[in-house]
Short mmCIF file of C-alpha atoms in Angstrom, two decimals:
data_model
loop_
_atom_site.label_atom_id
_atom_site.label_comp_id
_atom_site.label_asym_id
_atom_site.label_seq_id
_atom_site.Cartn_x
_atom_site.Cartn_y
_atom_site.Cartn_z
CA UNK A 1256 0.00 0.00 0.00
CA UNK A 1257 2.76 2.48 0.80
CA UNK A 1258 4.82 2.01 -2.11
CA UNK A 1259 2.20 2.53 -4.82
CA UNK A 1260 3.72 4.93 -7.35
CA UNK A 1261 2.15 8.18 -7.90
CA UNK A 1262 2.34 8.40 -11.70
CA UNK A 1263 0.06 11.15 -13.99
CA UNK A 1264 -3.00 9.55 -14.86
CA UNK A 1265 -5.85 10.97 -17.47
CA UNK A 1266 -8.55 9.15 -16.12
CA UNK A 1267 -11.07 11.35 -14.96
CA UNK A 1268 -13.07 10.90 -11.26
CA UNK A 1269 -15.69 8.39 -11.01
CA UNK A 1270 -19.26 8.72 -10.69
CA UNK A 1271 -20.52 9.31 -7.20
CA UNK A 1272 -22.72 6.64 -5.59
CA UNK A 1273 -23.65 8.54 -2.88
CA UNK A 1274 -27.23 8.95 -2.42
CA UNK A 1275 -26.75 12.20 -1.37
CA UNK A 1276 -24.63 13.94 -3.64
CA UNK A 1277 -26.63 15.38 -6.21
CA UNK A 1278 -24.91 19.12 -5.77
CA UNK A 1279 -21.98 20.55 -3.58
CA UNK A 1280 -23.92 20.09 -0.48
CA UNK A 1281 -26.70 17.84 -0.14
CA UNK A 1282 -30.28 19.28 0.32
CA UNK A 1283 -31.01 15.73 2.46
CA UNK A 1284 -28.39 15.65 4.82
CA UNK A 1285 -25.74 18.49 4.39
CA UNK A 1286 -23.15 16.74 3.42
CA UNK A 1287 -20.47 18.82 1.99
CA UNK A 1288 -18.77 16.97 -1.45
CA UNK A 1289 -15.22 17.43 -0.79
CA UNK A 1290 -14.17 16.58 -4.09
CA UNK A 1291 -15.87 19.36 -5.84
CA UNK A 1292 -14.03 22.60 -6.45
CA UNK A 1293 -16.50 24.50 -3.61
CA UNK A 1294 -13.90 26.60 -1.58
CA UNK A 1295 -14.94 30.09 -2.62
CA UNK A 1296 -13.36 33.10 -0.47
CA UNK A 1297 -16.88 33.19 1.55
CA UNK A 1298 -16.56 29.45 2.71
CA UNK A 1299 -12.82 28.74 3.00
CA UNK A 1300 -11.06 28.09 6.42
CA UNK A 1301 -10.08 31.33 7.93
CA UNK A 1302 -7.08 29.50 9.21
CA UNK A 1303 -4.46 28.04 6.87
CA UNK A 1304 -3.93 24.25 6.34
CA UNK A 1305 -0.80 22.61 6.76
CA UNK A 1306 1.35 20.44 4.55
CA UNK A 1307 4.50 18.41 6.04
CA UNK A 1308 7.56 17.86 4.33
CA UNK A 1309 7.84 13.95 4.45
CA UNK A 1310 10.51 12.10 3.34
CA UNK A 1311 12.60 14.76 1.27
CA UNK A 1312 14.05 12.05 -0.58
CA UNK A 1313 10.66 11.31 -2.00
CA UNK A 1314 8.02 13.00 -4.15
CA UNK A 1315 6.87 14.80 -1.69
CA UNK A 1316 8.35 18.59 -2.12
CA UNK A 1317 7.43 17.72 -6.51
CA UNK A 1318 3.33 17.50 -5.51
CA UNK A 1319 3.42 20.06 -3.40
CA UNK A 1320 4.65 22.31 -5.45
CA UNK A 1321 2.29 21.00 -8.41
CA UNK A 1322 -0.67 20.91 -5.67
CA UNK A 1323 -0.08 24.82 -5.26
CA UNK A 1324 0.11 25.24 -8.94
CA UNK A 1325 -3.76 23.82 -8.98
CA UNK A 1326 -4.98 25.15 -5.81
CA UNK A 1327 -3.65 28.86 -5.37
CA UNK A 1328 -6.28 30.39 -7.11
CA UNK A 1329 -9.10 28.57 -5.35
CA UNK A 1330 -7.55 27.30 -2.34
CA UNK A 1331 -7.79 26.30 -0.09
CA UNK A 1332 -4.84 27.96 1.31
CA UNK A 1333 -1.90 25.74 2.96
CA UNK A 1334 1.53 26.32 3.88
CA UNK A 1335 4.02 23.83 3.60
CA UNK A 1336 7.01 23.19 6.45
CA UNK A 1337 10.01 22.49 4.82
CA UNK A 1338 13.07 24.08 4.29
CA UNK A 1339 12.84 27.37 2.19
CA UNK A 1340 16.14 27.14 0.49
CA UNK A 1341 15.50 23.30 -0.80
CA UNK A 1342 11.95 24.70 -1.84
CA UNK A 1343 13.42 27.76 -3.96
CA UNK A 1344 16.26 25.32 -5.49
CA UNK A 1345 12.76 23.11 -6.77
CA UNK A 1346 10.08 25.39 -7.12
CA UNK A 1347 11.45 27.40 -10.72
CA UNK A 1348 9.08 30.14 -11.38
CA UNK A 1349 6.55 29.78 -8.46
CA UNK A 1350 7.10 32.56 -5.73
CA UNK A 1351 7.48 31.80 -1.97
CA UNK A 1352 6.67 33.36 1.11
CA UNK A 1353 8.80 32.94 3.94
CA UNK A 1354 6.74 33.31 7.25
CA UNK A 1355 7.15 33.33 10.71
CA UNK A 1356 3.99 33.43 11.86
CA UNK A 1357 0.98 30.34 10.12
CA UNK A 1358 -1.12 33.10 10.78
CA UNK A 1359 0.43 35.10 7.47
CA UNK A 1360 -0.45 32.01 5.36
CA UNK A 1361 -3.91 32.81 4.00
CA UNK A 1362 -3.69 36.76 3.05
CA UNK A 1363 -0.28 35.45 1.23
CA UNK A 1364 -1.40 32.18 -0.71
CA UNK A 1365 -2.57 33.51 -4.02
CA UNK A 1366 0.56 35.46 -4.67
CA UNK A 1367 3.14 32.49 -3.50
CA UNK A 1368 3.73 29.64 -1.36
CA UNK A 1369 3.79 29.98 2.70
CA UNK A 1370 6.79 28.32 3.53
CA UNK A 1371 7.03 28.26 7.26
CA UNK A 1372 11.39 27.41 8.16
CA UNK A 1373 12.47 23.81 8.67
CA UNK A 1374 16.12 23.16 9.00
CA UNK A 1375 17.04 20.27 6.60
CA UNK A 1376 20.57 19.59 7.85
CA UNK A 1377 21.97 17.00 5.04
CA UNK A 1378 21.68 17.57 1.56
CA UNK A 1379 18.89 15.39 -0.26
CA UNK A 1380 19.35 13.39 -2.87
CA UNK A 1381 15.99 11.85 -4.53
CA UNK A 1382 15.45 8.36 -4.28
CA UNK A 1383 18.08 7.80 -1.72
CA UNK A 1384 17.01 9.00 1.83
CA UNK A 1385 19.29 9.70 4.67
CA UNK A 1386 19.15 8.58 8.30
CA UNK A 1387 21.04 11.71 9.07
CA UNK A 1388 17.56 13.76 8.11
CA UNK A 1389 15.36 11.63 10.36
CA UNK A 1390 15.09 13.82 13.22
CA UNK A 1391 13.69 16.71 10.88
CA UNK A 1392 11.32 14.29 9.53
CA UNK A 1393 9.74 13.31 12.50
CA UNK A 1394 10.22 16.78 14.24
CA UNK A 1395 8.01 18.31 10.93
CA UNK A 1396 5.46 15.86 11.89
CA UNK A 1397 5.42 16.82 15.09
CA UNK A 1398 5.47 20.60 14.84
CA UNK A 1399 2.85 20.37 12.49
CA UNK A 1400 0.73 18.30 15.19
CA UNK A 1401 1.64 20.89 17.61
CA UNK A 1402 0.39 23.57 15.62
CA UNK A 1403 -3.11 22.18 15.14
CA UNK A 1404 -3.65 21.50 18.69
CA UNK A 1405 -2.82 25.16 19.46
CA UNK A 1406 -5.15 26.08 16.55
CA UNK A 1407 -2.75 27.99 14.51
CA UNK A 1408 -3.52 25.94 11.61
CA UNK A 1409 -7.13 24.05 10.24
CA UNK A 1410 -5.59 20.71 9.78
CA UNK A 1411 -2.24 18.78 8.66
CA UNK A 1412 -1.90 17.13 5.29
CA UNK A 1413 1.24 14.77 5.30
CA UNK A 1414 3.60 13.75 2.74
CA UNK A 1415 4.61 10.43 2.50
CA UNK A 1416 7.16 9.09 4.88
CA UNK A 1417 9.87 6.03 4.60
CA UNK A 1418 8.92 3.93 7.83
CA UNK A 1419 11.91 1.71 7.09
CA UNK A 1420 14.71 4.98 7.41
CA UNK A 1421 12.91 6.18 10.57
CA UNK A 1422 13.09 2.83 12.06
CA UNK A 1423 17.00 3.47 11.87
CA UNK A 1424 16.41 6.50 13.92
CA UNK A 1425 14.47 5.09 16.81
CA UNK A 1426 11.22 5.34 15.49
CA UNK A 1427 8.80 3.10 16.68
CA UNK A 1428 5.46 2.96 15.46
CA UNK A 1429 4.10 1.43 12.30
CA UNK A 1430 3.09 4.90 10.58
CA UNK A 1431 1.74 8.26 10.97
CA UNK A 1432 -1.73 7.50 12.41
CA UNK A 1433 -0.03 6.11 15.53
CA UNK A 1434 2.70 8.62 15.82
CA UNK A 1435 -0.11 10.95 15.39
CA UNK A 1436 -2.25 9.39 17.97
CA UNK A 1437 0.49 9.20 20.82
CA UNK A 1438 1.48 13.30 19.61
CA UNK A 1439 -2.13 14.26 20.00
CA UNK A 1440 -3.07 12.22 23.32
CA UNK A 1441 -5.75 9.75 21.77
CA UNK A 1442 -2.98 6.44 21.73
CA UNK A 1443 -6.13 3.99 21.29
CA UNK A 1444 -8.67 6.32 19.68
CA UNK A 1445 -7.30 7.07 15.85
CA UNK A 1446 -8.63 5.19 12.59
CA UNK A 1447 -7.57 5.25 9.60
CA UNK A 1448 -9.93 5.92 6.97
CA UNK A 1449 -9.57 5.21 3.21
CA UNK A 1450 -11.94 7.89 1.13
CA UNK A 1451 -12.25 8.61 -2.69
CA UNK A 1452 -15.29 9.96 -4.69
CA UNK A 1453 -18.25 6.87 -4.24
CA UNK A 1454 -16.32 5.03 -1.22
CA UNK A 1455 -15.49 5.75 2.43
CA UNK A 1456 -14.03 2.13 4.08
CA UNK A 1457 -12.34 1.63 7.29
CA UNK A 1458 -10.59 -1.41 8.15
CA UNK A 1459 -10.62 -3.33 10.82
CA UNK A 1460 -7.16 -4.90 10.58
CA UNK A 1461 -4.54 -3.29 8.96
CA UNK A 1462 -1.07 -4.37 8.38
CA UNK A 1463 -1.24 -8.01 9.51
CA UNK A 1464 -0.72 -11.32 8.36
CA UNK A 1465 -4.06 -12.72 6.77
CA UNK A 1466 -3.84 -15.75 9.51
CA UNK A 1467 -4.01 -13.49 12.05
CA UNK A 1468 -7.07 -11.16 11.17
CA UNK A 1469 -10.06 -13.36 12.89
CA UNK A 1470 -8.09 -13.64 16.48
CA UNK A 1471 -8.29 -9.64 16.22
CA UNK A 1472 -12.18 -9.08 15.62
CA UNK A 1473 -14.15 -8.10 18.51
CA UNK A 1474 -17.15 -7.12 19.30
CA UNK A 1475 -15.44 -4.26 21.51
CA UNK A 1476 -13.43 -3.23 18.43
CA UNK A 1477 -15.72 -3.15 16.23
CA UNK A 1478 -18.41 -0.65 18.77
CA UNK A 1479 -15.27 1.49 19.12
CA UNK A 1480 -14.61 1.59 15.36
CA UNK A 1481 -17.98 2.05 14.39
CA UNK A 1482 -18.77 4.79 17.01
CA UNK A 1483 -15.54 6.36 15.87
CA UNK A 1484 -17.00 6.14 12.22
CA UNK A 1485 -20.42 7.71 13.44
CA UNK A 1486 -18.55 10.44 14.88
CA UNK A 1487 -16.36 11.76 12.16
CA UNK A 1488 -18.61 11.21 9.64
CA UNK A 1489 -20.95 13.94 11.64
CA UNK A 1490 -18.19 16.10 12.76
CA UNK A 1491 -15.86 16.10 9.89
CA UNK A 1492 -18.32 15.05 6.40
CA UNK A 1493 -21.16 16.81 7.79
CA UNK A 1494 -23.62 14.05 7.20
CA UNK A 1495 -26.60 14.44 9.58
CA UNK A 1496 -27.70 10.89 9.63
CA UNK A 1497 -24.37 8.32 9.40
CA UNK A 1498 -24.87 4.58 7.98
CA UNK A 1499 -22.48 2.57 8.29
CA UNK A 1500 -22.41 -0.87 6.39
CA UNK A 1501 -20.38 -3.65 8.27
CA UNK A 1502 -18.62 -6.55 6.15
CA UNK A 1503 -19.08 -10.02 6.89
CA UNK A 1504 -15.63 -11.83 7.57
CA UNK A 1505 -16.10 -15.38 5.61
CA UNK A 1506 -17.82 -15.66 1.98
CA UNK A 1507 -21.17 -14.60 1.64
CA UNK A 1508 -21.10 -13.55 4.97
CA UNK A 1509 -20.54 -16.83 6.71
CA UNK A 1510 -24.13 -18.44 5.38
CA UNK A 1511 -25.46 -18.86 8.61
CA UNK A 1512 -22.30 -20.55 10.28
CA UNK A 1513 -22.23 -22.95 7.30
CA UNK A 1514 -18.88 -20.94 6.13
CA UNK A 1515 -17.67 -19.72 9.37
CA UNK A 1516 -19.17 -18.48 12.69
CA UNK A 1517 -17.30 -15.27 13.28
CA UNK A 1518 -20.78 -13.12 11.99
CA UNK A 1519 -22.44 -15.23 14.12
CA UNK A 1520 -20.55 -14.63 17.75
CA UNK A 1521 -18.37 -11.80 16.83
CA UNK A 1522 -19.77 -9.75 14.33
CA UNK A 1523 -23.45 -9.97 14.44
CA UNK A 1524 -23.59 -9.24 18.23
CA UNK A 1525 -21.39 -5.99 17.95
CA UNK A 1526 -24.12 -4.64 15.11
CA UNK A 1527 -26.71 -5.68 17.68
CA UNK A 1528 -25.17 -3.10 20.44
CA UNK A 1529 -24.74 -0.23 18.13
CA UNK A 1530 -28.26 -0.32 16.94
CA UNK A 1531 -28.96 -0.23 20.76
CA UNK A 1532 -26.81 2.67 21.03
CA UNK A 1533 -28.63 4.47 18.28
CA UNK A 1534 -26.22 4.05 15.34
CA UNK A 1535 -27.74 3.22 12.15
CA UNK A 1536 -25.52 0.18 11.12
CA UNK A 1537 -26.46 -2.75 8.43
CA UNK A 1538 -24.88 -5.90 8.17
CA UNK A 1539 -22.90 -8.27 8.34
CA UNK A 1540 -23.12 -8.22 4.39
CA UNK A 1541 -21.50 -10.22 2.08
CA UNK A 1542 -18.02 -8.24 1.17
CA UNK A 1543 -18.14 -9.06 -2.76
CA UNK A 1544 -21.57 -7.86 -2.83
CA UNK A 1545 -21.64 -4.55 -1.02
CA UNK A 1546 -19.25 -2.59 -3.32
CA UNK A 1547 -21.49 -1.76 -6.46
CA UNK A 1548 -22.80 1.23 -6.95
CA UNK A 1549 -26.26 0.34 -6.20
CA UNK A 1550 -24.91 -1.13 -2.51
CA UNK A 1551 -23.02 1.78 -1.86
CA UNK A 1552 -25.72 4.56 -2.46
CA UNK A 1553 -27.16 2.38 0.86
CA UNK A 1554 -24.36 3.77 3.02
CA UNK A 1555 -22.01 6.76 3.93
CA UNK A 1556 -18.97 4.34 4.97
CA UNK A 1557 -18.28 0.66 5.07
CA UNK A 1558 -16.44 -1.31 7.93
CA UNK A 1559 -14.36 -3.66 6.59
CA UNK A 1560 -13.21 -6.78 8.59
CA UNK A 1561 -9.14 -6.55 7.47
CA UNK A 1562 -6.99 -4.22 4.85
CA UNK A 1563 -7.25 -5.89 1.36
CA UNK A 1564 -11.28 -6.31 1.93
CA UNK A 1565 -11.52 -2.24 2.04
CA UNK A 1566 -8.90 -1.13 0.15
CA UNK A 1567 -9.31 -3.63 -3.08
CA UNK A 1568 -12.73 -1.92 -4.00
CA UNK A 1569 -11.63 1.86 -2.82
CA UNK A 1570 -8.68 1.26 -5.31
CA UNK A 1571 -10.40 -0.17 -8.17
CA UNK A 1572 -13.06 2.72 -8.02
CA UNK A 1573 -10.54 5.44 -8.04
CA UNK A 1574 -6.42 4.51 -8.00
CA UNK A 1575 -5.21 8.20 -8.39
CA UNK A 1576 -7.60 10.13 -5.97
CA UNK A 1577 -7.62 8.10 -2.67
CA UNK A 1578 -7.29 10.09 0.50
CA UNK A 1579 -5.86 8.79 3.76
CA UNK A 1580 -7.96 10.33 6.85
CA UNK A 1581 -7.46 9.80 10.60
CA UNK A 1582 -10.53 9.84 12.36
CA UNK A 1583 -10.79 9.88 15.82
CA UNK A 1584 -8.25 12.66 16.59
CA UNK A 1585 -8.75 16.13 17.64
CA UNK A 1586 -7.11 17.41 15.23
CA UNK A 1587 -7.39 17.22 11.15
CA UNK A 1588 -5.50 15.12 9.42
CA UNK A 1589 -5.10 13.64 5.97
CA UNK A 1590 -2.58 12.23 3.61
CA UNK A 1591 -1.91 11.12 -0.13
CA UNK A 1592 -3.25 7.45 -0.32
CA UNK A 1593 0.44 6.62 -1.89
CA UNK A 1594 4.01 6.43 -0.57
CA UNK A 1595 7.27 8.08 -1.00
CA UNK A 1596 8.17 6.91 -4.57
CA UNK A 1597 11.77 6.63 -4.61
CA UNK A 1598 11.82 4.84 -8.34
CA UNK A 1599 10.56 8.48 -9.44
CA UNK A 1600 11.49 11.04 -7.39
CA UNK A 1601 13.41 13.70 -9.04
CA UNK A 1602 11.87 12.53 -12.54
CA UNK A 1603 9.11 15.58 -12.45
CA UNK A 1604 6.78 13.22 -14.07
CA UNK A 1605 4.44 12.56 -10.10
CA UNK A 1606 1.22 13.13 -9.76
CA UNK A 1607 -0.37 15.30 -7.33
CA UNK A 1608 -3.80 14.10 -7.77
CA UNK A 1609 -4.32 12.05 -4.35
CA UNK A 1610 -2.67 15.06 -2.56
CA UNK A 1611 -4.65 17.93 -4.01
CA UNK A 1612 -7.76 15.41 -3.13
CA UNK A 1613 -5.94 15.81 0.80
CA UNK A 1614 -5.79 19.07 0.67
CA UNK A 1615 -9.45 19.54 -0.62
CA UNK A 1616 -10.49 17.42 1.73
CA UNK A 1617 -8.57 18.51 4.86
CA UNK A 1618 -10.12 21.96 3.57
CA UNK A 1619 -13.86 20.91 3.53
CA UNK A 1620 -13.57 19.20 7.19
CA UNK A 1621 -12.18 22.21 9.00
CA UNK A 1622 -15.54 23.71 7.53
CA UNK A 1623 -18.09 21.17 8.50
CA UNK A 1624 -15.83 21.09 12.22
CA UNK A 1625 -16.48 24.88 12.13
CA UNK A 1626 -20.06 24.75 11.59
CA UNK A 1627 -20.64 22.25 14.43
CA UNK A 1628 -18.28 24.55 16.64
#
């Protein structure tokens, strides 16, 4: 999932499935369409986004620079922490704007990029990262955290990172959604959500072996999950009335313990208690039924039972555009659904697709978060 390169594409986005998404923002439920260009001056952020610096051996500093290119004249307005002399040496014609303050981000965004200082201590060269650059990796990370939690910024949108460099550094958690978590105070509370035009899925399971994935499932973590899922999907989608379809862990959803009994005593139980709880939650359905577009204009997000469930169909709808959200933090964040690309960095052929879809995204929650505020 990680390494997926981030080539240009000329596919166009995919129909919408949602039921409600005939418009910018729905007349049912008031769900705002993220995707759609609808920042205007009157309903952007009135504080500036923020977009990390990643691995500066990847593609990260080439799509942010082509993200501004597509976004400075509608925003929403960002500013990217990095270091302003590395940005300069890549950025050709496009002006910057050194700041000091996040604060001067917005009122200077249409005229050139907010570039608030990082100090990148070892020259980079793309494709091969360098240990000796970790600490201003995961300090950009953090600073950017920081800054949301003071509110001095709407929400983070990170480049990719190389988990196996930071490892060499001390680093010890699997990605950014737990670094994020422990940073922000919430170490059991973040989810990772998967969203493109058509398809929200959370998985259960993530990055684990296959084998592993039914000893995980429990009717615990799938309440938390799905009350998680309920929550963001009011706070930061603006959707009045959350559904939330639950996969089925066997084929066909188990057929009544004839293919498994995990719907049965795991699954089918946990659906049970949300429904007591007041969540409006379907299932356990069948996982290769619940994914065309007819099944999907039945829900706002699906719970998946482990990672190749959710993000097979989420990928096959729309490979460029994918967004990677962590819900369940008190602060914003999203992130390119693709990873560092080291076979291409330096190339100037990347696309900035899934991060401008970030950015858009990270935009339209701070407003739904703001309306609810």
């Amino acid at each position: 999932m990680r390494r997926r390169r981030a080539r240009k594409s000329s596919r166009g986005s995919s129909t919408s499935s949602f039921p409600c998404s005939r418009g910018a923002i729905c007349a049912t439920c008031g769900a705002t369409r993220w995707w759609r260009r609808v920042d205007t001056v009157a309903n952007l952020p009135s504080l500036p986004l923020l977009v990390t610096m990643g691995e500066p051996a990847g593609i990260g500093l080439e799509i942010t620079l082509k993200a501004y290119r597509a976004l400075r004249e509608t925003g929403p307005a960002f500013l990217l922490l990095d270091d302003p002399a590395r940005v300069q040496a890549e950025a050709g014609d496009l002006s910057l704007a050194v700041i000091n303050d996040p604060g001067e981000a917005v009122a200077a965004f249409p005229r050139a990029l907010p570039v608030l200082p990082l100090n990148l201590p070892y020259a980079v060269t793309p494709g091969r990262p360098d240990t000796r650059n970790n600490d201003a990796v995961m300090g950009a990370i953090a600073r950017a955290a920081a800054l949301a939690q003071k509110g001095e910024v709407a929400g983070i949108i990170t480049n990719p990172i190389h988990k196996a460099t930071l490892y060499a550094s001390g680093f010890s958690y699997p990605g950014h959604t737990e670094y994020l978590a422990a940073l922000t105070g919430e170490p059991e509370g973040a989810v990772m959500m998967l969203a493109v035009e058509g398809l929200r899925v959370v998985p259960l399971t993530i990055h684990i072996p296959l084998a592993e994935v039914p000893g995980r499932i429990t009717p615990d973590l799938i309440i938390r999950t799905a009350e998680t899922m309920a929550r963001a999907l009011l706070r930061d989608f603006g959707i009045a009335r959350p559904r939330i379809a639950i996969a089925g862990l066997n084929p066909h959803a188990g057929e009544d313990g004839g293919i498994g009994r995990e719907e049965l005593t795991l699954i089918a139980p946990a659906i049970e208690a949300l429904r007591g709880r007041g969540i409006d939650v379907s299932g356990p359905r069948p996982a290769d039924t619940m994914f065309h577009a007819a099944a999907r204009a039945q829900y706002d997000a699906a719970l998946c039972m482990y990672h190749d469930q959710a993000l097979i169909p989420l990928k096959t709808i729309d490979f460029e555009h994918g967004v990677n959200v962590t819900i369940g933090l008190p602060i914003i964040r999203t992130s390119p659904d693709h990873g560092t690309a080291f076979d291409i960095a330096g190339r100037g052929i990347a696309s900035p697709a899934s991060l401008i879809a970030a950015i858009r995204l990270a935009g339209t929650m701070a407003q739904n978060r703001a309306r609810l505020s």
